PDB file of C-alpha atoms in Angstrom:
ATOM      1  CA  MET A   1       0.000   0.000   0.000  1.00 64.00           C
ATOM      2  CA  SER A   2       2.187   2.726  -1.339  1.00 90.00           C
ATOM      3  CA  PHE A   3       1.523   6.395  -1.771  1.00 96.00           C
ATOM      4  CA  GLU A   4       3.527   9.156  -3.388  1.00 97.00           C
ATOM      5  CA  CYS A   5       2.626  12.781  -3.651  1.00 97.00           C
ATOM      6  CA  ARG A   6       4.589  15.756  -4.954  1.00 98.00           C
ATOM      7  CA  TRP A   7       3.832  19.124  -6.450  1.00 98.00           C
ATOM      8  CA  GLU A   8       5.312  21.562  -8.908  1.00 98.00           C
ATOM      9  CA  ARG A   9       4.419  24.960 -10.265  1.00 97.00           C
ATOM     10  CA  ARG A  10       3.703  25.292 -14.001  1.00 96.00           C
ATOM     11  CA  ASP A  11       3.033  28.960 -14.730  1.00 96.00           C
ATOM     12  CA  GLY A  12      -0.152  29.820 -12.840  1.00 96.00           C
ATOM     13  CA  THR A  13      -1.022  26.214 -12.107  1.00 97.00           C
ATOM     14  CA  ALA A  14       0.038  24.128  -9.155  1.00 98.00           C
ATOM     15  CA  VAL A  15       0.201  20.479 -10.221  1.00 98.00           C
ATOM     16  CA  VAL A  16      -0.021  17.882  -7.460  1.00 98.00           C
ATOM     17  CA  THR A  17       0.788  14.408  -8.721  1.00 98.00           C
ATOM     18  CA  VAL A  18      -0.566  11.557  -6.624  1.00 98.00           C
ATOM     19  CA  ALA A  19       0.215   7.881  -7.067  1.00 98.00           C
ATOM     20  CA  GLY A  20      -0.830   4.773  -5.174  1.00 98.00           C
ATOM     21  CA  GLU A  21      -3.581   4.665  -2.576  1.00 97.00           C
ATOM     22  CA  LEU A  22      -5.227   7.659  -0.936  1.00 97.00           C
ATOM     23  CA  ASP A  23      -6.782   6.449   2.312  1.00 94.00           C
ATOM     24  CA  VAL A  24      -6.607   7.066   6.053  1.00 92.00           C
ATOM     25  CA  HIS A  25      -2.878   6.347   6.054  1.00 92.00           C
ATOM     26  CA  SER A  26      -1.858   8.671   3.237  1.00 96.00           C
ATOM     27  CA  ALA A  27      -4.369  11.462   3.875  1.00 95.00           C
ATOM     28  CA  GLU A  28      -2.038  13.493   6.057  1.00 95.00           C
ATOM     29  CA  ASP A  29       0.738  13.340   3.475  1.00 97.00           C
ATOM     30  CA  PHE A  30      -1.657  14.505   0.765  1.00 98.00           C
ATOM     31  CA  ARG A  31      -2.979  17.403   2.829  1.00 97.00           C
ATOM     32  CA  ALA A  32       0.540  18.582   3.609  1.00 98.00           C
ATOM     33  CA  VAL A  33       1.538  18.632  -0.061  1.00 98.00           C
ATOM     34  CA  VAL A  34      -1.701  20.293  -1.185  1.00 98.00           C
ATOM     35  CA  GLY A  35      -1.273  22.847   1.572  1.00 97.00           C
ATOM     36  CA  GLN A  36       2.205  23.712   0.277  1.00 97.00           C
ATOM     37  CA  ALA A  37       0.933  23.937  -3.288  1.00 98.00           C
ATOM     38  CA  LEU A  38      -1.898  26.288  -2.320  1.00 97.00           C
ATOM     39  CA  ASP A  39       0.383  28.426  -0.175  1.00 97.00           C
ATOM     40  CA  ASP A  40       2.093  29.263  -3.461  1.00 96.00           C
ATOM     41  CA  ALA A  41      -1.145  31.054  -4.494  1.00 96.00           C
ATOM     42  CA  PRO A  42      -1.791  29.359  -7.840  1.00 97.00           C
ATOM     43  CA  ASP A  43      -4.650  30.365 -10.145  1.00 97.00           C
ATOM     44  CA  ARG A  44      -5.512  26.722 -10.639  1.00 97.00           C
ATOM     45  CA  LEU A  45      -4.919  23.470  -8.760  1.00 98.00           C
ATOM     46  CA  VAL A  46      -4.465  20.321 -10.835  1.00 98.00           C
ATOM     47  CA  LEU A  47      -4.519  16.951  -9.104  1.00 98.00           C
ATOM     48  CA  ALA A  48      -2.861  14.547 -11.545  1.00 98.00           C
ATOM     49  CA  MET A  49      -4.407  11.206 -10.610  1.00 98.00           C
ATOM     50  CA  ALA A  50      -3.537   8.818 -13.441  1.00 97.00           C
ATOM     51  CA  GLU A  51      -1.522   6.651 -11.053  1.00 98.00           C
ATOM     52  CA  LEU A  52      -4.011   6.853  -8.188  1.00 98.00           C
ATOM     53  CA  THR A  53      -5.323   3.304  -7.808  1.00 97.00           C
ATOM     54  CA  TYR A  54      -7.527   3.591  -4.715  1.00 97.00           C
ATOM     55  CA  LEU A  55      -9.605   6.307  -3.096  1.00 97.00           C
ATOM     56  CA  SER A  56     -11.535   5.697   0.131  1.00 95.00           C
ATOM     57  CA  SER A  57     -13.825   8.105   1.974  1.00 93.00           C
ATOM     58  CA  ALA A  58     -10.729   9.445   3.722  1.00 93.00           C
ATOM     59  CA  GLY A  59      -9.465  10.284   0.239  1.00 95.00           C
ATOM     60  CA  LEU A  60     -12.749  11.991  -0.571  1.00 94.00           C
ATOM     61  CA  ARG A  61     -12.312  14.116   2.521  1.00 92.00           C
ATOM     62  CA  CYS A  62      -8.879  15.025   1.160  1.00 94.00           C
ATOM     63  CA  LEU A  63     -10.469  16.294  -2.043  1.00 95.00           C
ATOM     64  CA  LEU A  64     -12.913  18.313   0.045  1.00 92.00           C
ATOM     65  CA  PHE A  65      -9.971  19.694   1.985  1.00 93.00           C
ATOM     66  CA  ALA A  66      -8.335  20.808  -1.254  1.00 96.00           C
ATOM     67  CA  ARG A  67     -11.565  22.410  -2.493  1.00 94.00           C
ATOM     68  CA  GLN A  68     -12.207  24.193   0.792  1.00 92.00           C
ATOM     69  CA  LYS A  69      -8.626  25.351   1.273  1.00 94.00           C
ATOM     70  CA  ALA A  70      -8.303  26.718  -2.253  1.00 95.00           C
ATOM     71  CA  ALA A  71      -9.628  30.211  -2.889  1.00 92.00           C
ATOM     72  CA  ALA A  72     -13.095  30.208  -4.451  1.00 93.00           C
ATOM     73  CA  ALA A  73     -11.698  31.504  -7.753  1.00 94.00           C
ATOM     74  CA  VAL A  74      -9.185  28.651  -7.975  1.00 96.00           C
ATOM     75  CA  ASP A  75     -10.413  25.778 -10.132  1.00 95.00           C
ATOM     76  CA  VAL A  76      -9.661  22.334  -8.717  1.00 97.00           C
ATOM     77  CA  VAL A  77      -9.105  20.013 -11.678  1.00 97.00           C
ATOM     78  CA  LEU A  78      -8.683  16.225 -11.513  1.00 98.00           C
ATOM     79  CA  THR A  79      -6.805  14.788 -14.482  1.00 98.00           C
ATOM     80  CA  GLY A  80      -6.335  11.233 -15.740  1.00 97.00           C
ATOM     81  CA  VAL A  81      -8.765   9.855 -13.166  1.00 97.00           C
ATOM     82  CA  ARG A  82      -9.293   6.094 -13.310  1.00 96.00           C
ATOM     83  CA  PRO A  83     -12.921   4.956 -13.709  1.00 95.00           C
ATOM     84  CA  GLU A  84     -13.217   3.365 -10.263  1.00 95.00           C
ATOM     85  CA  VAL A  85     -11.865   6.499  -8.613  1.00 97.00           C
ATOM     86  CA  GLU A  86     -14.096   8.788 -10.697  1.00 96.00           C
ATOM     87  CA  ARG A  87     -17.134   6.714  -9.762  1.00 96.00           C
ATOM     88  CA  THR A  88     -16.297   7.112  -6.076  1.00 95.00           C
ATOM     89  CA  VAL A  89     -15.993  10.896  -6.459  1.00 95.00           C
ATOM     90  CA  ARG A  90     -19.314  11.116  -8.306  1.00 94.00           C
ATOM     91  CA  LEU A  91     -21.156   8.902  -5.808  1.00 92.00           C
ATOM     92  CA  ALA A  92     -20.126  11.245  -3.029  1.00 89.00           C
ATOM     93  CA  GLY A  93     -21.486  14.177  -5.011  1.00 87.00           C
ATOM     94  CA  LEU A  94     -18.097  15.854  -5.194  1.00 90.00           C
ATOM     95  CA  ASP A  95     -18.147  16.043  -8.989  1.00 91.00           C
ATOM     96  CA  HIS A  96     -19.919  19.378  -8.563  1.00 89.00           C
ATOM     97  CA  ALA A  97     -17.027  20.726  -6.534  1.00 90.00           C
ATOM     98  CA  VAL A  98     -14.208  19.753  -8.910  1.00 94.00           C
ATOM     99  CA  THR A  99     -13.642  19.530 -12.655  1.00 95.00           C
ATOM    100  CA  PHE A 100     -12.620  16.368 -14.494  1.00 96.00           C
ATOM    101  CA  ALA A 101     -10.197  16.735 -17.393  1.00 95.00           C
ATOM    102  CA  ASP A 102      -8.025  14.464 -19.495  1.00 90.00           C
ATOM    103  CA  GLU A 103      -4.333  14.194 -18.755  1.00 79.00           C
ATOM    104  CA  SER A 104      -3.400  17.279 -20.727  1.00 67.00           C
ATOM    105  CA  GLY A 105      -5.817  19.129 -18.358  1.00 60.00           C
TER     106      GLY A 105
ATOM    107  CA  MET B   1     -11.344 -21.157  -3.882  1.00 64.00           C
ATOM    108  CA  PRO B   2     -12.599 -21.349  -0.268  1.00 77.00           C
ATOM    109  CA  ALA B   3     -12.814 -18.048   1.600  1.00 85.00           C
ATOM    110  CA  PRO B   4     -10.079 -17.414   4.142  1.00 93.00           C
ATOM    111  CA  PRO B   5     -10.939 -18.168   7.794  1.00 97.00           C
ATOM    112  CA  PRO B   6     -12.397 -15.424   9.983  1.00 98.00           C
ATOM    113  CA  ILE B   7     -10.034 -12.921  11.555  1.00 98.00           C
ATOM    114  CA  ARG B   8     -10.240 -10.628  14.533  1.00 98.00           C
ATOM    115  CA  VAL B   9      -8.390  -7.350  14.186  1.00 97.00           C
ATOM    116  CA  ALA B  10      -7.916  -4.259  16.304  1.00 97.00           C
ATOM    117  CA  ALA B  11     -10.742  -1.748  15.895  1.00 96.00           C
ATOM    118  CA  ALA B  12      -8.226   0.775  14.622  1.00 95.00           C
ATOM    119  CA  THR B  13      -7.127   2.172  11.311  1.00 92.00           C
ATOM    120  CA  SER B  14      -3.737   0.585  11.948  1.00 94.00           C
ATOM    121  CA  ALA B  15      -5.429  -2.757  11.227  1.00 96.00           C
ATOM    122  CA  LEU B  16      -6.301  -1.791   7.653  1.00 94.00           C
ATOM    123  CA  PRO B  17      -3.264  -3.396   5.977  1.00 94.00           C
ATOM    124  CA  GLU B  18      -4.192  -6.714   7.600  1.00 96.00           C
ATOM    125  CA  VAL B  19      -7.834  -6.219   6.593  1.00 97.00           C
ATOM    126  CA  THR B  20      -6.807  -5.441   3.018  1.00 96.00           C
ATOM    127  CA  ARG B  21      -4.737  -8.626   2.764  1.00 96.00           C
ATOM    128  CA  TRP B  22      -7.606 -10.686   4.136  1.00 97.00           C
ATOM    129  CA  VAL B  23     -10.132  -9.084   1.764  1.00 97.00           C
ATOM    130  CA  ALA B  24      -7.850  -9.830  -1.189  1.00 96.00           C
ATOM    131  CA  GLY B  25      -8.172 -13.510  -0.306  1.00 96.00           C
ATOM    132  CA  VAL B  26     -11.940 -13.225  -0.014  1.00 96.00           C
ATOM    133  CA  ALA B  27     -12.144 -11.454  -3.390  1.00 96.00           C
ATOM    134  CA  ALA B  28     -10.012 -13.980  -5.253  1.00 93.00           C
ATOM    135  CA  GLY B  29     -12.945 -15.209  -7.359  1.00 91.00           C
ATOM    136  CA  LEU B  30     -14.403 -11.795  -8.188  1.00 95.00           C
ATOM    137  CA  ASP B  31     -13.615  -9.530 -11.101  1.00 95.00           C
ATOM    138  CA  ALA B  32     -11.493  -6.426 -10.572  1.00 94.00           C
ATOM    139  CA  ASP B  33     -14.488  -4.111 -10.175  1.00 95.00           C
ATOM    140  CA  ALA B  34     -16.171  -6.256  -7.524  1.00 96.00           C
ATOM    141  CA  ALA B  35     -12.855  -6.793  -5.731  1.00 96.00           C
ATOM    142  CA  TYR B  36     -12.308  -3.026  -5.622  1.00 96.00           C
ATOM    143  CA  ARG B  37     -15.801  -2.424  -4.243  1.00 97.00           C
ATOM    144  CA  LEU B  38     -15.425  -5.195  -1.660  1.00 97.00           C
ATOM    145  CA  ARG B  39     -12.148  -3.821  -0.378  1.00 97.00           C
ATOM    146  CA  LEU B  40     -13.501  -0.321  -0.087  1.00 97.00           C
ATOM    147  CA  VAL B  41     -16.713  -1.381   1.650  1.00 97.00           C
ATOM    148  CA  VAL B  42     -15.003  -3.591   4.236  1.00 97.00           C
ATOM    149  CA  GLU B  43     -12.409  -0.912   4.959  1.00 96.00           C
ATOM    150  CA  GLU B  44     -15.098   1.740   5.367  1.00 95.00           C
ATOM    151  CA  LEU B  45     -17.015  -0.436   7.824  1.00 96.00           C
ATOM    152  CA  VAL B  46     -13.880  -1.205   9.846  1.00 96.00           C
ATOM    153  CA  VAL B  47     -12.922   2.486   9.886  1.00 93.00           C
ATOM    154  CA  ASN B  48     -16.444   3.317  10.987  1.00 92.00           C
ATOM    155  CA  VAL B  49     -16.154   0.955  13.956  1.00 93.00           C
ATOM    156  CA  ALA B  50     -12.693   2.302  14.761  1.00 92.00           C
ATOM    157  CA  GLU B  51     -13.728   5.935  14.660  1.00 88.00           C
ATOM    158  CA  HIS B  52     -17.251   5.816  16.090  1.00 87.00           C
ATOM    159  CA  ALA B  53     -18.190   2.540  17.804  1.00 87.00           C
ATOM    160  CA  ARG B  54     -14.998   1.952  19.770  1.00 88.00           C
ATOM    161  CA  PRO B  55     -16.066  -1.427  21.185  1.00 93.00           C
ATOM    162  CA  ALA B  56     -14.913  -2.187  24.721  1.00 93.00           C
ATOM    163  CA  ASP B  57     -12.901  -5.220  23.629  1.00 95.00           C
ATOM    164  CA  GLY B  58     -11.174  -3.099  20.990  1.00 95.00           C
ATOM    165  CA  THR B  59     -11.682  -5.550  18.161  1.00 97.00           C
ATOM    166  CA  VAL B  60     -13.655  -6.190  14.976  1.00 98.00           C
ATOM    167  CA  ARG B  61     -14.344  -9.696  13.744  1.00 98.00           C
ATOM    168  CA  LEU B  62     -14.505 -10.426  10.022  1.00 98.00           C
ATOM    169  CA  ALA B  63     -15.873 -13.591   8.454  1.00 98.00           C
ATOM    170  CA  ALA B  64     -16.572 -14.401   4.816  1.00 98.00           C
ATOM    171  CA  GLY B  65     -17.877 -17.036   2.468  1.00 96.00           C
ATOM    172  CA  ASP B  66     -18.883 -17.653  -1.092  1.00 94.00           C
ATOM    173  CA  ALA B  67     -22.424 -16.753  -2.190  1.00 93.00           C
ATOM    174  CA  GLY B  68     -22.530 -18.539  -5.502  1.00 89.00           C
ATOM    175  CA  PRO B  69     -19.917 -18.553  -8.233  1.00 87.00           C
ATOM    176  CA  ASP B  70     -19.688 -14.792  -8.675  1.00 93.00           C
ATOM    177  CA  ALA B  71     -20.435 -13.353  -5.235  1.00 96.00           C
ATOM    178  CA  VAL B  72     -19.078 -13.297  -1.698  1.00 97.00           C
ATOM    179  CA  TRP B  73     -20.506 -12.256   1.647  1.00 97.00           C
ATOM    180  CA  VAL B  74     -18.582 -10.639   4.477  1.00 98.00           C
ATOM    181  CA  LEU B  75     -19.732 -10.310   8.071  1.00 98.00           C
ATOM    182  CA  VAL B  76     -18.377  -7.348  10.035  1.00 98.00           C
ATOM    183  CA  GLU B  77     -19.061  -7.796  13.739  1.00 98.00           C
ATOM    184  CA  ASP B  78     -18.294  -5.570  16.719  1.00 97.00           C
ATOM    185  CA  GLY B  79     -19.352  -5.105  20.330  1.00 97.00           C
ATOM    186  CA  GLY B  80     -19.870  -1.350  20.184  1.00 96.00           C
ATOM    187  CA  PRO B  81     -23.146   0.512  20.751  1.00 95.00           C
ATOM    188  CA  PRO B  82     -25.971  -0.404  18.359  1.00 94.00           C
ATOM    189  CA  PHE B  83     -25.303   1.012  14.918  1.00 92.00           C
ATOM    190  CA  ASP B  84     -27.080   0.143  11.699  1.00 92.00           C
ATOM    191  CA  PRO B  85     -24.831   1.091   8.779  1.00 92.00           C
ATOM    192  CA  ARG B  86     -27.864   1.125   6.482  1.00 90.00           C
ATOM    193  CA  ARG B  87     -29.462   3.905   8.538  1.00 77.00           C
ATOM    194  CA  PRO B  88     -26.733   6.213   9.707  1.00 68.00           C
ATOM    195  CA  PRO B  89     -27.821   9.171  11.802  1.00 65.00           C
ATOM    196  CA  ARG B  90     -28.632  12.146   9.620  1.00 64.00           C
ATOM    197  CA  PRO B  91     -25.371  14.070   9.489  1.00 60.00           C
ATOM    198  CA  PRO B  92     -25.287  17.759  10.290  1.00 60.00           C
ATOM    199  CA  GLY B  93     -25.455  19.827   7.138  1.00 65.00           C
ATOM    200  CA  ALA B  94     -27.181  17.095   5.117  1.00 64.00           C
ATOM    201  CA  ASP B  95     -29.019  19.771   3.164  1.00 69.00           C
ATOM    202  CA  LEU B  96     -25.820  21.503   2.096  1.00 71.00           C
ATOM    203  CA  PRO B  97     -23.972  20.721  -1.133  1.00 70.00           C
ATOM    204  CA  PRO B  98     -21.279  18.105  -0.452  1.00 63.00           C
ATOM    205  CA  GLU B  99     -18.384  20.524  -0.681  1.00 63.00           C
ATOM    206  CA  ARG B 100     -19.850  22.566   2.172  1.00 64.00           C
ATOM    207  CA  ARG B 101     -20.930  19.644   4.318  1.00 64.00           C
ATOM    208  CA  PRO B 102     -18.950  18.590   7.363  1.00 57.00           C
ATOM    209  CA  PRO B 103     -16.869  15.550   6.436  1.00 56.00           C
ATOM    210  CA  GLY B 104     -17.615  12.150   7.850  1.00 59.00           C
ATOM    211  CA  SER B 105     -20.790  10.854   6.243  1.00 71.00           C
ATOM    212  CA  MET B 106     -19.364   9.811   2.904  1.00 85.00           C
ATOM    213  CA  GLY B 107     -18.077   6.366   3.829  1.00 90.00           C
ATOM    214  CA  LEU B 108     -21.531   4.903   4.361  1.00 90.00           C
ATOM    215  CA  VAL B 109     -22.778   6.442   1.113  1.00 89.00           C
ATOM    216  CA  LEU B 110     -20.093   4.424  -0.643  1.00 93.00           C
ATOM    217  CA  VAL B 111     -21.001   1.316   1.355  1.00 94.00           C
ATOM    218  CA  ALA B 112     -24.618   1.600   0.206  1.00 93.00           C
ATOM    219  CA  ALA B 113     -23.645   2.104  -3.431  1.00 93.00           C
ATOM    220  CA  PHE B 114     -20.929  -0.535  -3.641  1.00 96.00           C
ATOM    221  CA  THR B 115     -22.712  -3.452  -1.965  1.00 97.00           C
ATOM    222  CA  ASP B 116     -25.236  -5.649  -3.731  1.00 97.00           C
ATOM    223  CA  ASP B 117     -26.933  -6.470  -0.438  1.00 97.00           C
ATOM    224  CA  LEU B 118     -26.442  -5.148   3.086  1.00 97.00           C
ATOM    225  CA  ARG B 119     -28.133  -6.534   6.171  1.00 97.00           C
ATOM    226  CA  TYR B 120     -27.814  -5.646   9.805  1.00 97.00           C
ATOM    227  CA  GLU B 121     -28.814  -7.255  13.045  1.00 97.00           C
ATOM    228  CA  ARG B 122     -28.102  -6.653  16.687  1.00 97.00           C
ATOM    229  CA  ARG B 123     -27.519  -9.989  18.351  1.00 97.00           C
ATOM    230  CA  ALA B 124     -26.180 -10.794  21.812  1.00 96.00           C
ATOM    231  CA  GLY B 125     -24.990  -7.249  22.294  1.00 95.00           C
ATOM    232  CA  ARG B 126     -23.079  -7.161  19.037  1.00 97.00           C
ATOM    233  CA  ASN B 127     -23.488  -5.367  15.716  1.00 97.00           C
ATOM    234  CA  ARG B 128     -23.512  -7.755  12.781  1.00 98.00           C
ATOM    235  CA  ALA B 129     -23.385  -6.148   9.334  1.00 97.00           C
ATOM    236  CA  ARG B 130     -23.523  -8.713   6.548  1.00 98.00           C
ATOM    237  CA  LEU B 131     -22.760  -7.475   3.077  1.00 98.00           C
ATOM    238  CA  LEU B 132     -22.775  -9.106  -0.303  1.00 98.00           C
ATOM    239  CA  VAL B 133     -20.734  -8.111  -3.320  1.00 97.00           C
ATOM    240  CA  ARG B 134     -21.144  -9.782  -6.683  1.00 96.00           C
ATOM    241  CA  THR B 135     -19.523  -9.382 -10.041  1.00 93.00           C
ATOM    242  CA  ARG B 136     -21.849  -7.073 -11.948  1.00 87.00           C
ATOM    243  CA  PRO B 137     -22.535  -7.333 -15.665  1.00 84.00           C
ATOM    244  CA  ALA B 138     -20.606  -4.763 -17.652  1.00 75.00           C
ATOM    245  CA  ALA B 139     -22.506  -1.495 -17.848  1.00 65.00           C
ATOM    246  CA  PRO B 140     -23.857  -0.731 -21.317  1.00 67.00           C
ATOM    247  CA  GLY B 141     -21.808   1.728 -23.291  1.00 54.00           C
TER     248      GLY B 141
END
């Protein structure tokens, strides 16, 4: 049960790349990295999730954290989301709070 | 393949790796989608016991078996206060859009959506949630 999370700035966008499993064990790591990325005051927050293989409700709460911590004008965009992860996000009703995009997002 | 024998784990999130390994054995005959749902549902129920029920003996018991060629059942049992995972208490802010709602109620929403059957009984002072997950036909389109 691995998890990796890092971020980089690309012009106005902060890109957080997550890989592995986002659950109760990795949530704190994710929040710390997203917090750093948002402290850099981006115009847009991209969560690159192509390598994210598992998302539990603790992971959903992480997405809520990102949405709530980002300024209202900052789009939160999920890219490359796997179908099982996207389904989980939609079931929780969070698809209204974030935007889905392909990997070029 | 016969289901693995029951296990008793700590009612704590630290037990999740052990739960995940056990569930992988239970899910051996399911397709990838059903195995994913089963793992998530069992983990959510264990986390729910760990974070809310806090049974006095500090443990959760898990048992499983086959329910036909393409389905498995899992029993999640704990000695905490009565709690029916099918009817969670209405969370504060239930009328708000999800992004403005206090966190915490989403796990059981996933449990309801990802199980193909979910039963609950209170017996001998214990909560017994019995769930069923089956391989679903591919969705059209």
